[in-house]
PDB file of C-alpha atoms in Angstrom:
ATOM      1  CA  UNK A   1     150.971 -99.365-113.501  1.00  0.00           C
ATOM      2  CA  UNK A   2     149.674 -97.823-110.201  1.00  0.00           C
ATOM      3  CA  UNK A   3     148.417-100.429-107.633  1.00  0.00           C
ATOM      4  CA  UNK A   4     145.495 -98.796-105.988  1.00  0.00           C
ATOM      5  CA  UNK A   5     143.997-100.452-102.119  1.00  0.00           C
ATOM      6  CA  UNK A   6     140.782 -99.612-100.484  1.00  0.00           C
ATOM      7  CA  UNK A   7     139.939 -99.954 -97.112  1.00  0.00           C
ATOM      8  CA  UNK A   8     137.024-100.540 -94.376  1.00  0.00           C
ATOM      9  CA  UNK A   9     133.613 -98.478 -95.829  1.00  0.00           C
ATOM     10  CA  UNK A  10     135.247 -97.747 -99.332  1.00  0.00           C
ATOM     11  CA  UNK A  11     136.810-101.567-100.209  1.00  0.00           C
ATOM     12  CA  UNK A  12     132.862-102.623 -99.062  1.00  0.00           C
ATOM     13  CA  UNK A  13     130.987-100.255-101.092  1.00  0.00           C
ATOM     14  CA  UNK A  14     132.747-101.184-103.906  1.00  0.00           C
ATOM     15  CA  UNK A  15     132.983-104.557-103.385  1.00  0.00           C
ATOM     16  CA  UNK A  16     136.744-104.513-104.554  1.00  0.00           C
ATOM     17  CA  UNK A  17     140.146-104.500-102.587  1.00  0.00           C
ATOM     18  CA  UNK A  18     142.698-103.591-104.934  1.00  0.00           C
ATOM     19  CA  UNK A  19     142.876-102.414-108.511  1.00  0.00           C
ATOM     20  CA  UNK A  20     145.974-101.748-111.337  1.00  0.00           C
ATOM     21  CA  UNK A  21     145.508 -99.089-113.316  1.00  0.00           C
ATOM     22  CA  UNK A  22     147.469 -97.799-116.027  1.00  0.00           C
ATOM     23  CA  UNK A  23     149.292 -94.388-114.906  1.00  0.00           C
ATOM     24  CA  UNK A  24     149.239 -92.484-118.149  1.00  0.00           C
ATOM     25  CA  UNK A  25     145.204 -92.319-117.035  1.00  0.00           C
ATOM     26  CA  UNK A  26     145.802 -89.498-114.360  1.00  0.00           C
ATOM     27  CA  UNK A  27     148.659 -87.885-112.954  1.00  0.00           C
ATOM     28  CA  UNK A  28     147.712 -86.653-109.841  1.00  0.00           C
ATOM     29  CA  UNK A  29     145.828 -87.529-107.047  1.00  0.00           C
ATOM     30  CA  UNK A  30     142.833 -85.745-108.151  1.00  0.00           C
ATOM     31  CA  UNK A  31     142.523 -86.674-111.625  1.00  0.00           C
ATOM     32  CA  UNK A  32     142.519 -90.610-110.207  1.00  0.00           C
ATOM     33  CA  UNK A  33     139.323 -89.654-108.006  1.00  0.00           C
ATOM     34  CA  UNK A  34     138.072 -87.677-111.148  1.00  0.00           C
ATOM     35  CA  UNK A  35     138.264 -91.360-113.272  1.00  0.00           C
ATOM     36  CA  UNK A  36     137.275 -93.701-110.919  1.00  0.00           C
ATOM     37  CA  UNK A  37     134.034 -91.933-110.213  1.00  0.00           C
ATOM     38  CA  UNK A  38     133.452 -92.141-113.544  1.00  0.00           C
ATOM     39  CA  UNK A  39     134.005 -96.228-113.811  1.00  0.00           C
ATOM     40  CA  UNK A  40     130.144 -96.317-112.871  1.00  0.00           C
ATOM     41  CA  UNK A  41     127.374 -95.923-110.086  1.00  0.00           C
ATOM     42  CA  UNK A  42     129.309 -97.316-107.534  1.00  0.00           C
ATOM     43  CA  UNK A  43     132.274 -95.056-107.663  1.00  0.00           C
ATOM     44  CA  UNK A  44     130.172 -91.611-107.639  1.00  0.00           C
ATOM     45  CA  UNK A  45     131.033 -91.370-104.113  1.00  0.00           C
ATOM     46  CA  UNK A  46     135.064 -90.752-105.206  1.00  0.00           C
ATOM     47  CA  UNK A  47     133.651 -87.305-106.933  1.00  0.00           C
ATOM     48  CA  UNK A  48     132.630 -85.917-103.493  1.00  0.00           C
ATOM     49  CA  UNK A  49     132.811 -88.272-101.030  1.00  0.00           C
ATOM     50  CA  UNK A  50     134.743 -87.759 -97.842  1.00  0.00           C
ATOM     51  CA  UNK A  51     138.304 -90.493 -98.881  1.00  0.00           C
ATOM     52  CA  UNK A  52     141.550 -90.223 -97.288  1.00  0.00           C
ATOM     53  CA  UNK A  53     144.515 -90.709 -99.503  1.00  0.00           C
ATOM     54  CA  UNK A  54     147.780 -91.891 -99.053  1.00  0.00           C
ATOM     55  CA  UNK A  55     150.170 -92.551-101.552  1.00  0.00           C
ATOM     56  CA  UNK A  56     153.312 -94.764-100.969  1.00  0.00           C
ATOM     57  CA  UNK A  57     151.988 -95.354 -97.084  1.00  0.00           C
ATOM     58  CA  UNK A  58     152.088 -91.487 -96.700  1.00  0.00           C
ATOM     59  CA  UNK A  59     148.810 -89.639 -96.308  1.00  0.00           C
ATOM     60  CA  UNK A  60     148.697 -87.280 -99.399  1.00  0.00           C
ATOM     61  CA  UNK A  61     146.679 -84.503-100.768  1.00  0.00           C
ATOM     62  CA  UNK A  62     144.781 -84.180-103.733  1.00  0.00           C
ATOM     63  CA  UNK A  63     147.777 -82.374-105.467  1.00  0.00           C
ATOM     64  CA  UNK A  64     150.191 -85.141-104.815  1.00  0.00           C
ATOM     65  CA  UNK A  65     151.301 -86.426-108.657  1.00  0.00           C
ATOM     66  CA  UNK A  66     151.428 -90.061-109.370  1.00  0.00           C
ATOM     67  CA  UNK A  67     154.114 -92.111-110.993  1.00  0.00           C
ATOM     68  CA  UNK A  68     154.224 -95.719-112.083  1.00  0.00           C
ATOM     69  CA  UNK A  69     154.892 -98.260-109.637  1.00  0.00           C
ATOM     70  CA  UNK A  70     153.247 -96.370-106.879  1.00  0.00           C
ATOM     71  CA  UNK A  71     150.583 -97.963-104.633  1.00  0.00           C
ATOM     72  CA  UNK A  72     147.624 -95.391-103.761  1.00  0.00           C
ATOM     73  CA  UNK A  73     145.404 -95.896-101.159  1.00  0.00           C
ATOM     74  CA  UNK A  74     141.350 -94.346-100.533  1.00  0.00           C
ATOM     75  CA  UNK A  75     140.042 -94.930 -97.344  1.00  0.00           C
ATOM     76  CA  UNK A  76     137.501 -93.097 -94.587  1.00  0.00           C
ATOM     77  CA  UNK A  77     138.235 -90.856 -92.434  1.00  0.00           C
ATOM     78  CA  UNK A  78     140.393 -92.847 -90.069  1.00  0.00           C
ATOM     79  CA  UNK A  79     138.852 -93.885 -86.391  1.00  0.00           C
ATOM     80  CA  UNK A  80     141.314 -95.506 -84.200  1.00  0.00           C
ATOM     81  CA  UNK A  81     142.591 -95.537 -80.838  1.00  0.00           C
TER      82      UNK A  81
ATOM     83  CA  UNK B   1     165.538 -91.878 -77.321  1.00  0.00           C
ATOM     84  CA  UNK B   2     163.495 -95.064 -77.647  1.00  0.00           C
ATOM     85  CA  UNK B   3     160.451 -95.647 -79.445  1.00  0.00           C
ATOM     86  CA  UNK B   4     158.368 -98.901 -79.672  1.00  0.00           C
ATOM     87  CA  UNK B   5     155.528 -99.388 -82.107  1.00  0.00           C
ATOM     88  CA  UNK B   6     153.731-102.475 -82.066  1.00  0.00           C
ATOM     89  CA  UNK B   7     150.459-103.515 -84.049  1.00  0.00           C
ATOM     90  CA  UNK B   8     148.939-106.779 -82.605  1.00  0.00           C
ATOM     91  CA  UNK B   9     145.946-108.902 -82.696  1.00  0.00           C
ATOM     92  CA  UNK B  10     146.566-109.689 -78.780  1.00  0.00           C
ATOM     93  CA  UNK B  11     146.021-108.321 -75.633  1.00  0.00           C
ATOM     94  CA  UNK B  12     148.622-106.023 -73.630  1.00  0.00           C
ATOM     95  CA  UNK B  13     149.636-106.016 -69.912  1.00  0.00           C
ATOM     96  CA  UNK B  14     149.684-102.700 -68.682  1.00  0.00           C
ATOM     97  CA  UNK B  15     152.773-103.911 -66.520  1.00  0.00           C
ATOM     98  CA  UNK B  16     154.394-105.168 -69.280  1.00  0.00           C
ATOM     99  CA  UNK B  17     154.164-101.970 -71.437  1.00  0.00           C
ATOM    100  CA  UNK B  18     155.124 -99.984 -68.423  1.00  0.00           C
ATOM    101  CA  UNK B  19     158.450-101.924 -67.649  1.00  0.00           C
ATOM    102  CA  UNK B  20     159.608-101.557 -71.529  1.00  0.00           C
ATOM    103  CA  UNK B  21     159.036 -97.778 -71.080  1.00  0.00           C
ATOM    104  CA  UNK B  22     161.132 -97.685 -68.313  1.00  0.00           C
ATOM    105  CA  UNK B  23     163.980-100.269 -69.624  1.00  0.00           C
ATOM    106  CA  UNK B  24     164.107 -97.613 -72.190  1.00  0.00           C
ATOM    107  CA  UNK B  25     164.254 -94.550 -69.598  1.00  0.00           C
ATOM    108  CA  UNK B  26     165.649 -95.708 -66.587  1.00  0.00           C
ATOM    109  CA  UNK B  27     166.197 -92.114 -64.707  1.00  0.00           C
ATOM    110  CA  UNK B  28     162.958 -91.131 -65.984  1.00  0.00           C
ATOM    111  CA  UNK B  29     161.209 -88.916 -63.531  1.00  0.00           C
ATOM    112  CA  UNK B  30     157.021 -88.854 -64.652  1.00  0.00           C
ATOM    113  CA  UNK B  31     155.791 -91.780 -66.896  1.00  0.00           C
ATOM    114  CA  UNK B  32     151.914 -91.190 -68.106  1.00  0.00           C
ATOM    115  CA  UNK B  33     149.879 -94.105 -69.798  1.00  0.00           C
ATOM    116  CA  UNK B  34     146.814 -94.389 -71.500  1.00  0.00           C
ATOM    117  CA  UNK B  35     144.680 -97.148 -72.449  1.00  0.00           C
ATOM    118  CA  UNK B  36     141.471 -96.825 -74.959  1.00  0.00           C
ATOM    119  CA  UNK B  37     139.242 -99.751 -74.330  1.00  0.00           C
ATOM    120  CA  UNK B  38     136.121-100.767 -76.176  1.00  0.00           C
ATOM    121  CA  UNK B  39     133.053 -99.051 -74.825  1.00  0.00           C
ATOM    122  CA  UNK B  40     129.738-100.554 -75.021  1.00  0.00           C
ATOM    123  CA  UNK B  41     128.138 -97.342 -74.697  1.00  0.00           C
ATOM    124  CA  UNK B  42     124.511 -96.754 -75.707  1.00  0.00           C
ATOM    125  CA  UNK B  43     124.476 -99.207 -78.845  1.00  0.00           C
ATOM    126  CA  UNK B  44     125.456-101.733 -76.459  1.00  0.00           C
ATOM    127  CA  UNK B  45     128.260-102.992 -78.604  1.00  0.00           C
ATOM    128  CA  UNK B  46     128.678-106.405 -78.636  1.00  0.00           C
ATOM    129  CA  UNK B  47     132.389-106.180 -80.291  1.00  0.00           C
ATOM    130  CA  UNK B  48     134.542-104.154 -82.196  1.00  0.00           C
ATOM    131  CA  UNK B  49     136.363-104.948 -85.462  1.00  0.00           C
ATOM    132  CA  UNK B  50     139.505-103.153 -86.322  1.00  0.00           C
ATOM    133  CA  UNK B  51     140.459-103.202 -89.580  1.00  0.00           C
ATOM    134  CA  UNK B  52     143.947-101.517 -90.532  1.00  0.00           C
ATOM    135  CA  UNK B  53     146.304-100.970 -93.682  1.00  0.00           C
ATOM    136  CA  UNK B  54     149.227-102.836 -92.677  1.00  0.00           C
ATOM    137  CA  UNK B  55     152.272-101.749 -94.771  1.00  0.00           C
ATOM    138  CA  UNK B  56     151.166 -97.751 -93.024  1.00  0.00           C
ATOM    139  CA  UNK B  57     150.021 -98.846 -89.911  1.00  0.00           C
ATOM    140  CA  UNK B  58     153.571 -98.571 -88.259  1.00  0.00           C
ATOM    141  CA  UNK B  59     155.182 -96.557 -90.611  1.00  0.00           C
ATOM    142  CA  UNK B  60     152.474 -94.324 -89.684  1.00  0.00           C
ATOM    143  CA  UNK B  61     152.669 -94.483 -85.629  1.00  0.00           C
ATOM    144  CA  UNK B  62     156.260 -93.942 -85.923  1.00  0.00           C
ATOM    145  CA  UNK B  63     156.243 -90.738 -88.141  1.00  0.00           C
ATOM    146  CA  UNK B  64     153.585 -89.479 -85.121  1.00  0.00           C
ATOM    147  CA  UNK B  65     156.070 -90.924 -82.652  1.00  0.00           C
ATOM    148  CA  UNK B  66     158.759 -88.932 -84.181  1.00  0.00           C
ATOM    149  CA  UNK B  67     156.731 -85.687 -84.061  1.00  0.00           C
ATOM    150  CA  UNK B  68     156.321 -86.351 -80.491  1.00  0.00           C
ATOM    151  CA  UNK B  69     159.849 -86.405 -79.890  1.00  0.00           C
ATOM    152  CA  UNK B  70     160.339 -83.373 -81.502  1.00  0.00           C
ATOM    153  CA  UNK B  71     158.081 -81.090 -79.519  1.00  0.00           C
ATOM    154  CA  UNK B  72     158.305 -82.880 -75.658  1.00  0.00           C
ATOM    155  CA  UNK B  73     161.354 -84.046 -74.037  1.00  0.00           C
ATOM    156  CA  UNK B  74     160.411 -87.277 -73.729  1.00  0.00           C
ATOM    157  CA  UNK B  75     162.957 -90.485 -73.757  1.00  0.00           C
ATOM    158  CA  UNK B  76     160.676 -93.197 -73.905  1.00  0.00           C
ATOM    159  CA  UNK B  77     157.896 -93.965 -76.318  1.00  0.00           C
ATOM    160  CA  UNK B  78     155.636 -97.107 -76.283  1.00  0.00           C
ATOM    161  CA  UNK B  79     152.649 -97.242 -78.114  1.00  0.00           C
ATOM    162  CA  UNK B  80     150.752-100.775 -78.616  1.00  0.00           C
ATOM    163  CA  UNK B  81     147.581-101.018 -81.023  1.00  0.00           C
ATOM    164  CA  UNK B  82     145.249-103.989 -81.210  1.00  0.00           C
ATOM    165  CA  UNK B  83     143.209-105.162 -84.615  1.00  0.00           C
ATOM    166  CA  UNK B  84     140.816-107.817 -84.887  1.00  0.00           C
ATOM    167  CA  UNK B  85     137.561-108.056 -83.491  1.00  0.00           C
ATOM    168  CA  UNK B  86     137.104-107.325 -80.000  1.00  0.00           C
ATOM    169  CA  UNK B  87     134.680-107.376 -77.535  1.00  0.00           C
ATOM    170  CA  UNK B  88     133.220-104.876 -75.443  1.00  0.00           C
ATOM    171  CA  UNK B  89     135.612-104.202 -72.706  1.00  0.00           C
ATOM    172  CA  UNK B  90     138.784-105.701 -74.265  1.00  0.00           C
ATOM    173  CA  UNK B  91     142.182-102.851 -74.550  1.00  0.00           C
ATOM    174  CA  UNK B  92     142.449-101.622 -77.606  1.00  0.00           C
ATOM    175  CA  UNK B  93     145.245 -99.530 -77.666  1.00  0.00           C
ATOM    176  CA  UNK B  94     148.276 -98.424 -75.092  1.00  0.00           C
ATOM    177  CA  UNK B  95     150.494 -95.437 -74.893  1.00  0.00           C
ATOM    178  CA  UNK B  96     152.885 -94.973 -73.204  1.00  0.00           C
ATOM    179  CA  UNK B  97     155.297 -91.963 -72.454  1.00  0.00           C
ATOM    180  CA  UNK B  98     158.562 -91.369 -70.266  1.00  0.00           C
ATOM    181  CA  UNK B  99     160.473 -88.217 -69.851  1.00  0.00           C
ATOM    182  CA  UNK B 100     162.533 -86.345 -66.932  1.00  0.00           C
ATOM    183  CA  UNK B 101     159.460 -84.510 -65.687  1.00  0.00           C
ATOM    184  CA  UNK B 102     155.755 -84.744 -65.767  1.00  0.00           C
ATOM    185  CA  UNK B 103     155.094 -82.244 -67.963  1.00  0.00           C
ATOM    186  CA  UNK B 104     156.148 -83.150 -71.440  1.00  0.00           C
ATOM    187  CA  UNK B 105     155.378 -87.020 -70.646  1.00  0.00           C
ATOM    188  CA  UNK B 106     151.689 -85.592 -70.336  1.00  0.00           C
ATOM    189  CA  UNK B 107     151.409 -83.532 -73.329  1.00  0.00           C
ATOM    190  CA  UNK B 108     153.272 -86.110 -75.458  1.00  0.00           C
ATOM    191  CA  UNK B 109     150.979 -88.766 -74.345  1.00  0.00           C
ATOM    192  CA  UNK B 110     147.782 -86.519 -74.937  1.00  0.00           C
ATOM    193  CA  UNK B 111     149.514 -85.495 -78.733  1.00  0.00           C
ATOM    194  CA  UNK B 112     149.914 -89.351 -79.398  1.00  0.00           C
ATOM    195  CA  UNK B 113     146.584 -90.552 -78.736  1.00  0.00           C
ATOM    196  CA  UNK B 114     145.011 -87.291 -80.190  1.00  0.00           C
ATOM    197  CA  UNK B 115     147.227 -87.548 -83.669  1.00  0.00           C
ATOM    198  CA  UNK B 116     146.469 -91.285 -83.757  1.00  0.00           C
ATOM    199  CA  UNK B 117     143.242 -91.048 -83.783  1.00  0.00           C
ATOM    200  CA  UNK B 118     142.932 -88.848 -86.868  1.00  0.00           C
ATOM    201  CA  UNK B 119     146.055 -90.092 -88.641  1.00  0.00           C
ATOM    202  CA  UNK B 120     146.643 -93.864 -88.454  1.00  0.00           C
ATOM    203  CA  UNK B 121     145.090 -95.511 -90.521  1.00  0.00           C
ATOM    204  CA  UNK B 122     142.899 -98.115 -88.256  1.00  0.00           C
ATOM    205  CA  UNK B 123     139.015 -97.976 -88.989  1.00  0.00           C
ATOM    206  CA  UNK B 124     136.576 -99.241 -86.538  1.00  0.00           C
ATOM    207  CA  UNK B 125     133.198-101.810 -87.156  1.00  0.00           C
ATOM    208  CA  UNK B 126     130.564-102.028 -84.465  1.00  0.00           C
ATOM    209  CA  UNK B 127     129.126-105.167 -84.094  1.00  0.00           C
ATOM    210  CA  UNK B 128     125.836-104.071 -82.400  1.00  0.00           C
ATOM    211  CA  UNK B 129     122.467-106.001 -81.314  1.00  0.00           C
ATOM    212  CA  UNK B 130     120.683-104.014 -84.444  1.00  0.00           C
ATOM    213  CA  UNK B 131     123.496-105.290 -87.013  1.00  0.00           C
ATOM    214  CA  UNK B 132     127.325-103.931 -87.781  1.00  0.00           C
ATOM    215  CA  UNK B 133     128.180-100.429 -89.115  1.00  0.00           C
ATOM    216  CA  UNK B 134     131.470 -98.294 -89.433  1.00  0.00           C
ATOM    217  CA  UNK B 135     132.122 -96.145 -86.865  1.00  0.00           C
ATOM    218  CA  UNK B 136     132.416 -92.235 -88.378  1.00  0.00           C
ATOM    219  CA  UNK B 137     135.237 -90.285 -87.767  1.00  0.00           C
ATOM    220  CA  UNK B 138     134.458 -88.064 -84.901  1.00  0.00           C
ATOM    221  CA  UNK B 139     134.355 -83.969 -84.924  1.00  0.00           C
ATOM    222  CA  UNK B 140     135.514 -83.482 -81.429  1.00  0.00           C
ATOM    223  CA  UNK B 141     138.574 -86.160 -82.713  1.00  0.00           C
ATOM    224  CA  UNK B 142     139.736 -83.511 -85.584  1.00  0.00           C
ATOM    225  CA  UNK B 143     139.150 -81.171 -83.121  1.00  0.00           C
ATOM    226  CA  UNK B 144     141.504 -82.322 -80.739  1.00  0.00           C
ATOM    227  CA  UNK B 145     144.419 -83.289 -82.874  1.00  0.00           C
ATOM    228  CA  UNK B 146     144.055 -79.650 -84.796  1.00  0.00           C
ATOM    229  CA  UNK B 147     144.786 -78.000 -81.421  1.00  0.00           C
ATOM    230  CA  UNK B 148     148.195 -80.087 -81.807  1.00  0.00           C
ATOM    231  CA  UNK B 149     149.190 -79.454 -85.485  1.00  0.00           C
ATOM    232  CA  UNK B 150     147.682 -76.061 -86.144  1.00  0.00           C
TER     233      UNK B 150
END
């Protein structure tokens, strides 16, 4: 199981803060943006949409691979300071 | 070397912050600070919310802390950041930066606040008299923290 968090614009236009999802689904970064956009209308926006990843608290890219027990995170573009 | 990373839903006292940096780096010769403060600007915001992921957050601001140390001789880093909602005016964040000579406490104060901005995860919410909307991440922001890590 992969425990995946949203944040700010993304956790609002989905209406959803956190999600499990079974890891033998996707092994890479990528692949999990390729299957959630497919979960329905809502999620289009994690085919192209500008997201920031991190995995494990680490910002990641889309080639990072995925293992069970990992927590993922999508969020905007981040705008602090 | 010290380094101090603090999230917080309160306010800061620039005196404060300063005296910790220098507890921390007592011979230091140049100390630079910088303070980002909500702007009202021409939305007239009413009050920002910060929103943050809080197992990165400081995880986050000390792996940028770190890279500071490695490229300016520095020996004192402070950095405080606010969440919350805030109004227009209130501190949002403080940096703070301590080293032998001017130079390096500068440029690692102007590399904190420049790799902050496009690498810790805080997002920003303006609460404006038209309604409330995420800020976007800003070109000129990438920009600035590229000329950094490029």
């Amino acid at each position: 199981m992969i425990k995946i968090l949203f944040f700010a614009d993304t956790r609002e236009r989905l209406g959803l803060a956190e999600l499990d999802w079974d890891q033998d689904q996707a092994t890479t970064v990528a692949e999990l943006r390729t299957a959630l956009a497919q979960r329905g209308e809502r999620w289009r926006f994690f085919a192209d949409g500008e997201l920031l990843c991190a995995v494990n608290q680490t910002l990641c890219d889309a080639k990072t691979a995925l293992q069970a027990g990992d927590e993922v995170a999508f969020f905007p573009p981040v705008t602090g300071g | 070397m010290a380094t101090r990373v603090v999230v917080q839903t309160r306010d800061f006292e620039l005196t404060t912050e300063y005296q910790r940096l220098l507890d921390s780096a007592p011979d230091a010769g140049g100390v630079v600070t910088f303070i980002g403060r909500v702007r009202a600007g021409q939305d007239r915001v009413r009050a920002l919310t910060l929103e943050h992921y809080p197992a990165m957050t400081e995880p986050a601001l000390g792996r940028i802390a770190r890279a500071a140390e490695d490229r300016f001789a520095v020996q004192s880093i402070n950095i405080v950041h606010r969440v919350g909602t805030l109004p227009a005016g209130a501190q949002i964040v403080f940096v703070g930066t301590a080293g032998t000579h001017r130079n390096d406490a500068f440029k690692a104060c102007r590399f904190l606040i420049d790799v902050l901005k496009t690498q810790a995860p805080f997002w920003k919410k303006e609460h404006t008299e038209q309604g409330e909307h995420w800020v976007a991440a800003r070109e000129i922001d990438a920009d600035a923290a590229r000329q950094w890590l490029e």
